[in-house]
Tab-separated table of C-alpha atoms in Angstrom:
chain	number	residue	atom	x	y	z
A	44	MET	CA	157.244	89.350	125.324
A	45	LYS	CA	153.923	88.827	126.795
A	46	ALA	CA	153.515	88.598	130.539
A	47	LEU	CA	150.376	87.422	132.260
A	48	LEU	CA	149.852	88.101	135.982
A	49	LEU	CA	147.690	85.552	137.601
A	50	PRO	CA	146.434	85.616	141.226
A	51	GLY	CA	149.011	85.434	143.989
A	52	SER	CA	151.462	87.641	142.190
A	53	THR	CA	152.511	84.792	139.751
A	54	LEU	CA	153.886	85.702	136.415
A	55	LEU	CA	153.586	83.587	133.530
A	56	LEU	CA	155.975	84.793	130.584
A	57	LEU	CA	155.309	83.906	127.103
A	58	GLY	CA	156.983	84.493	123.931
A	59	LEU	CA	158.462	82.476	121.149
A	60	GLY	CA	159.085	80.105	123.962
A	61	LEU	CA	157.616	79.561	127.468
A	62	LEU	CA	159.006	81.216	130.419
A	63	GLY	CA	162.297	82.348	128.599
A	64	GLY	CA	163.278	78.965	127.118
A	65	SER	CA	163.580	79.068	123.482
A	66	ALA	CA	160.866	77.168	121.394
A	67	GLY	CA	163.558	74.663	120.606
A	68	PRO	CA	163.753	72.964	117.173
A	69	VAL	CA	160.409	72.559	115.259
A	70	GLY	CA	161.564	70.299	112.370
A	71	THR	CA	159.083	69.509	109.778
A	72	GLY	CA	158.604	66.017	111.326
A	73	SER	CA	158.593	67.039	114.889
A	74	ARG	CA	155.504	67.238	117.084
A	75	SER	CA	155.651	70.840	117.628
A	76	ALA	CA	155.750	71.648	113.863
A	77	GLU	CA	152.959	69.366	113.376
A	78	VAL	CA	150.902	71.250	116.067
A	79	LEU	CA	152.046	74.713	114.937
A	80	LEU	CA	150.825	73.757	111.320
A	81	THR	CA	147.475	72.031	112.311
A	82	HIS	CA	146.312	73.637	115.411
A	83	GLU	CA	143.916	76.644	114.919
A	84	PRO	CA	143.377	78.467	118.247
A	85	ALA	CA	139.916	80.052	118.621
A	86	LEU	CA	141.198	83.650	118.239
A	87	GLU	CA	137.881	85.510	118.336
A	88	GLU	CA	136.943	83.726	121.850
A	89	ALA	CA	140.182	85.096	123.328
A	90	SER	CA	139.702	88.882	123.880
A	91	THR	CA	138.674	89.021	127.191
A	92	GLY	CA	140.988	89.028	130.514
A	93	ALA	CA	138.857	86.222	131.813
A	94	GLU	CA	139.338	84.172	128.797
A	95	ARG	CA	143.051	84.613	128.838
A	96	ALA	CA	143.277	83.663	132.706
A	97	ARG	CA	140.947	80.577	131.834
A	98	ARG	CA	143.601	79.569	129.055
A	99	ALA	CA	146.551	80.311	131.421
A	100	ARG	CA	144.923	77.941	133.965
A	101	LEU	CA	144.174	75.292	131.238
A	102	PHE	CA	147.977	75.331	130.095
A	103	LEU	CA	149.415	75.415	133.778
A	104	GLY	CA	146.887	72.638	134.819
A	105	SER	CA	148.229	70.433	131.927
A	106	LEU	CA	151.570	70.495	133.251
A	107	GLU	CA	153.140	67.778	135.574
A	108	GLN	CA	155.063	69.047	138.713
A	109	PRO	CA	158.615	69.467	137.247
A	110	LEU	CA	157.388	71.295	134.014
A	111	LEU	CA	154.865	73.420	135.911
A	112	GLU	CA	157.662	74.626	138.537
A	113	ARG	CA	159.680	75.783	135.491
A	114	ALA	CA	156.672	77.376	133.692
A	115	HIS	CA	155.687	79.625	136.366
A	116	MET	CA	157.336	81.745	139.030
A	117	PRO	CA	156.725	84.528	141.635
A	118	LEU	CA	156.487	87.897	139.959
A	119	ASP	CA	159.777	89.120	141.642
A	120	HIS	CA	161.687	86.061	140.281
A	121	PRO	CA	164.968	87.226	138.844
A	122	GLU	CA	164.474	85.070	135.784
A	123	ARG	CA	161.866	87.975	134.893
A	124	LYS	CA	164.790	90.207	134.099
A	125	GLU	CA	166.747	87.810	132.345
A	126	TRP	CA	164.126	86.591	129.890
A	127	THR	CA	164.576	86.648	126.217
A	128	ASN	CA	162.945	85.453	123.101
A	129	LEU	CA	166.296	84.634	121.253
A	130	PRO	CA	167.053	81.057	120.639
A	131	SER	CA	168.605	79.563	123.774
A	132	ARG	CA	172.379	79.535	123.738
A	133	ASN	CA	172.623	78.133	127.494
A	134	SER	CA	170.408	76.563	129.860
A	135	HIS	CA	167.948	79.065	131.401
A	136	GLY	CA	164.516	78.863	132.973
A	137	GLY	CA	161.447	77.661	131.100
A	138	VAL	CA	159.887	74.921	129.362
A	139	ARG	CA	160.837	74.082	125.550
A	140	PHE	CA	158.223	72.988	123.154
A	141	GLU	CA	159.712	70.069	122.432
A	142	GLU	CA	159.246	68.812	126.136
A	143	LEU	CA	155.440	69.222	125.871
A	144	THR	CA	152.807	66.922	124.718
A	145	ARG	CA	150.506	67.574	121.888
A	146	ASN	CA	147.823	68.551	124.443
A	147	GLN	CA	150.223	70.795	126.084
A	148	LEU	CA	151.354	72.328	123.008
A	149	GLU	CA	147.949	73.027	121.855
A	150	ALA	CA	147.008	74.701	125.217
A	151	ALA	CA	150.226	76.737	125.072
A	152	LEU	CA	149.407	78.064	121.599
A	153	ASP	CA	145.712	78.711	122.557
A	154	LEU	CA	147.306	80.945	125.601
A	155	VAL	CA	149.769	82.715	123.219
A	156	ALA	CA	147.061	83.277	120.695
A	157	SER	CA	144.861	85.045	123.373
A	158	LEU	CA	147.753	87.326	124.265
A	159	LEU	CA	148.271	88.494	120.473
A	160	SER	CA	146.499	89.729	117.646
A	161	GLU	CA	145.631	87.440	115.041
A	162	GLN	CA	148.426	89.087	112.854
A	163	GLY	CA	150.720	88.742	115.860
A	164	TYR	CA	149.912	84.992	116.279
A	165	GLU	CA	150.531	84.173	112.809
A	166	GLN	CA	153.744	86.026	112.790
A	167	THR	CA	154.943	84.079	115.982
A	168	ARG	CA	153.745	80.928	114.579
A	169	GLY	CA	155.891	81.675	111.381
A	170	ILE	CA	158.952	82.569	113.566
A	171	LEU	CA	158.665	79.373	115.291
A	172	LEU	CA	158.459	77.337	112.084
A	173	ALA	CA	161.347	79.275	110.611
A	174	ASP	CA	163.657	78.327	113.446
A	175	GLU	CA	164.145	74.972	111.921
A	176	THR	CA	165.753	76.515	108.883
A	177	LEU	CA	167.790	78.832	110.892
A	178	LEU	CA	168.585	76.288	113.751
A	179	PRO	CA	168.583	72.762	112.220
A	180	GLU	CA	168.168	70.111	114.724
A	181	GLY	CA	168.499	72.552	117.430
A	182	MET	CA	172.216	73.571	116.824
A	183	PRO	CA	173.049	76.783	118.120
A	184	ARG	CA	173.667	79.861	115.700
A	185	GLU	CA	177.425	80.591	115.663
């Protein structure tokens, strides 16, 4: 899990999903899979705290109010301790990739890439794409 502390004691949690939600299904024909396969975040530009904060603001600024409320929370919010990157088996906080537009997905991936090494980002991307094999059509593991 990666956490980014924003001004005002706000915590944005990022991992395989956003803020504790799983990435959701990313089938070969899904918008998520298309973006994961084609979008190339600028990794070399993402090494500074200022750039990471800029990307966080761009992502959050791309969200409409209902998604924004689920994507960011106060630092002391109880969800912080419940967060997991395991595929969701119940409804808990967060925004699922499948709820995002292409531009929002790209902004989210740009932010995730800024928080990880190049190898870490590629591994994360591979895991998200593999979820379709493990969780066909979003069906939970048994």
